[in-house]
Coordinates of C-alpha atoms in Angstrom, one line a residue:
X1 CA 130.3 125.6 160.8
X2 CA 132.5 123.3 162.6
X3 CA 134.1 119.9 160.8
X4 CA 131.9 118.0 163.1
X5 CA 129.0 119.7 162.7
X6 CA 129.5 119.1 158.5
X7 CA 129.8 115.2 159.3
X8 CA 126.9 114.7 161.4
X9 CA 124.8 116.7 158.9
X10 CA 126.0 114.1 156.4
X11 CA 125.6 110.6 158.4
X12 CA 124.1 108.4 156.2
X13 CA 124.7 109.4 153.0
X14 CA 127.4 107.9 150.8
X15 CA 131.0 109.4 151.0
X16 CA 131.8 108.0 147.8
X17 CA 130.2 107.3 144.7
X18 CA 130.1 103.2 144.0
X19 CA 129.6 102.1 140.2
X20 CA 127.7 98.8 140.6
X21 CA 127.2 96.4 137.0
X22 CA 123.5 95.0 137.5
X23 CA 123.6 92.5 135.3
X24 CA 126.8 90.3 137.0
X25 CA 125.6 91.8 141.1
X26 CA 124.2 89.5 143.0
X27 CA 121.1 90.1 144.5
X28 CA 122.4 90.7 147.8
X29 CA 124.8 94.0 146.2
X30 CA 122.2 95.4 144.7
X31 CA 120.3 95.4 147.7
X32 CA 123.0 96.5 149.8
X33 CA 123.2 99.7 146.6
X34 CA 119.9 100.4 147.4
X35 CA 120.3 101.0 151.5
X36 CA 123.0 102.9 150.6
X37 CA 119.7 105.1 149.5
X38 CA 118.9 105.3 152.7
X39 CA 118.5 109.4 152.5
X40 CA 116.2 108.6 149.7
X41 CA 114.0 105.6 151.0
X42 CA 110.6 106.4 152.5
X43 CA 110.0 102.7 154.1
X44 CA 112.8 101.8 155.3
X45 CA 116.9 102.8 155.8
X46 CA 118.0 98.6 155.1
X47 CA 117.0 96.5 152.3
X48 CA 117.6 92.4 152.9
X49 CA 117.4 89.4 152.1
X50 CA 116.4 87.2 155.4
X51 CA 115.9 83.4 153.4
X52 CA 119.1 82.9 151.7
X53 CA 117.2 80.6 149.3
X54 CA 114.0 83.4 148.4
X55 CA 115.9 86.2 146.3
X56 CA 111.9 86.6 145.5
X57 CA 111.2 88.2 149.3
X58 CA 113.0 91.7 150.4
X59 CA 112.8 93.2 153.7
X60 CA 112.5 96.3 153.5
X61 CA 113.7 97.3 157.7
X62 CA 113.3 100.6 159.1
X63 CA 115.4 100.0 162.4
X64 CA 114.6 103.5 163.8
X65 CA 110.9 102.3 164.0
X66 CA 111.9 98.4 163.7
X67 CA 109.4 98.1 161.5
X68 CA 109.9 95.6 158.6
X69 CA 108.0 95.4 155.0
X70 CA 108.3 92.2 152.6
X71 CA 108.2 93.0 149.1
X72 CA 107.4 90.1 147.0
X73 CA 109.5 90.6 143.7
X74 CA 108.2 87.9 141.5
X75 CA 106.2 89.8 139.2
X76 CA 106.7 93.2 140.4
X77 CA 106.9 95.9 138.1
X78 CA 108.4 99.6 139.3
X79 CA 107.2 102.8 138.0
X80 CA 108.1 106.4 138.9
X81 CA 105.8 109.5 139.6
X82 CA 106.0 112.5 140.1
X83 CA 103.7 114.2 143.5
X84 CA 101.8 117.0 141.8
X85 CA 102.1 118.7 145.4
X86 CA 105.5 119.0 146.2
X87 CA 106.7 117.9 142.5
X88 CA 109.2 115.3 144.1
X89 CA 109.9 112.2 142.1
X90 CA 109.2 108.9 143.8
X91 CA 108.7 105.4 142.7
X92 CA 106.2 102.8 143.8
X93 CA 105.9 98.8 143.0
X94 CA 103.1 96.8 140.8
X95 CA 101.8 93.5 140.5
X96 CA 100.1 94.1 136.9
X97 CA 98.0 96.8 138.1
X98 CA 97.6 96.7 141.2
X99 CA 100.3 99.3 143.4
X100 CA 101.7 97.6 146.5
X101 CA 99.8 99.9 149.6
X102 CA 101.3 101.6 152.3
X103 CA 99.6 101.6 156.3
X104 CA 97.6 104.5 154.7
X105 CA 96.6 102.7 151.7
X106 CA 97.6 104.6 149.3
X107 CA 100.6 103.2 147.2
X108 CA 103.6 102.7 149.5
X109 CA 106.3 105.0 148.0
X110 CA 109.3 103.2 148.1
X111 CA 112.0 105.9 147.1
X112 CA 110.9 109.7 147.0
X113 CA 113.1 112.7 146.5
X114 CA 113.7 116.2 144.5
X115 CA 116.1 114.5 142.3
X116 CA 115.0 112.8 139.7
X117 CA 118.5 111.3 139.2
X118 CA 118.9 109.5 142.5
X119 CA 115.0 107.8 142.3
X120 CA 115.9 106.7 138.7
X121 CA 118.9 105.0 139.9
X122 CA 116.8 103.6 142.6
X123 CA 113.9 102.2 140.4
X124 CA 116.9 100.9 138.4
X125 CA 118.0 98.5 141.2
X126 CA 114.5 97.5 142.0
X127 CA 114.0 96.6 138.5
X128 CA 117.0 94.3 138.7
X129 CA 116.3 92.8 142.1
X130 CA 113.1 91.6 140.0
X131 CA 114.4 90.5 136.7
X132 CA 117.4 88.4 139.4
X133 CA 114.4 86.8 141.1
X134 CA 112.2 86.0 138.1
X135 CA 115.1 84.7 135.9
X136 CA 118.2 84.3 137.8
X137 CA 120.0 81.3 135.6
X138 CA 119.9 83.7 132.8
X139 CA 121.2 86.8 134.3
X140 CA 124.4 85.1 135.6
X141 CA 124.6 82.7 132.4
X142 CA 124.9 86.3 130.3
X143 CA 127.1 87.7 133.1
X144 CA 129.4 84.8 132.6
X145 CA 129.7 84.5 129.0
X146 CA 132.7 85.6 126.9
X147 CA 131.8 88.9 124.8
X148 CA 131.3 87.9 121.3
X149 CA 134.8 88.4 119.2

């Protein structure tokens, strides 16, 4: 296989692992951490933020299809599955109950792959896109403060 065949196989995906701490990021890292899931991402290859002064509203945009999904974050909850079918791990969003739906209706999977590792990580980042929206004076107050001596 030729060099250039390896880095077009490979377009996409990260070339280098990036350590990100979720509890200084702003909102904006983490959601440029989770479009660097793109090979992961069922809905969309971009996740932003469109209203600098809503970090409650994500836009999730597949630009292949230039499609776009909001996904209100104030109150959303994140839980990972597992597809009895092809046994891939994927997570989906909640308002209390109640799963965000796809077109199809079904709950929109947001993040599905083999690797239970990489949707983890993923659910991770969506969990602290949520807790920065719902309480974001507290997250950057604790970000700030000295460590206790």
């Amino acid at each position: 296989m030729a060099c250039s065949d390896f880095q077009d196989r490979f377009k996409g995906y990260p070339k280098e692992d990036t350590v990100i701490n979720l509890e200084s990021a702003t909102s904006n890292e983490i959601a440029d951490a989770l479009s660097r899931l793109a090979h992961i991402a069922v809905v969309g290859d971009d996740w932003e933020f469109l209203d600098p002064d809503d970090l409650c509203t994500v836009h999730v945009i597949d630009q292949a299809a230039n499609q776009q999904w909001p996904l209100q974050l104030r109150g959303a909850q994140f839980a990972l599955h597992r597809d009895s079918h092809t046994q891939n791990y994927y997570a989906i969003m909640k308002h209390g109950k109640t799963p965000a739906l796809g077109p199809d209706g079904q709950p929109l999977r947001l993040f599905e792959t083999a690797s239970y590792h990489d949707v983890f990580f993923a659910e991770g980042y969506l969990q602290a896109l949520a807790e920065k929206c719902e309480f974001p004076q507290s997250l950057n107050a604790a970000a700030s403060s000295p460590a206790p001596s």
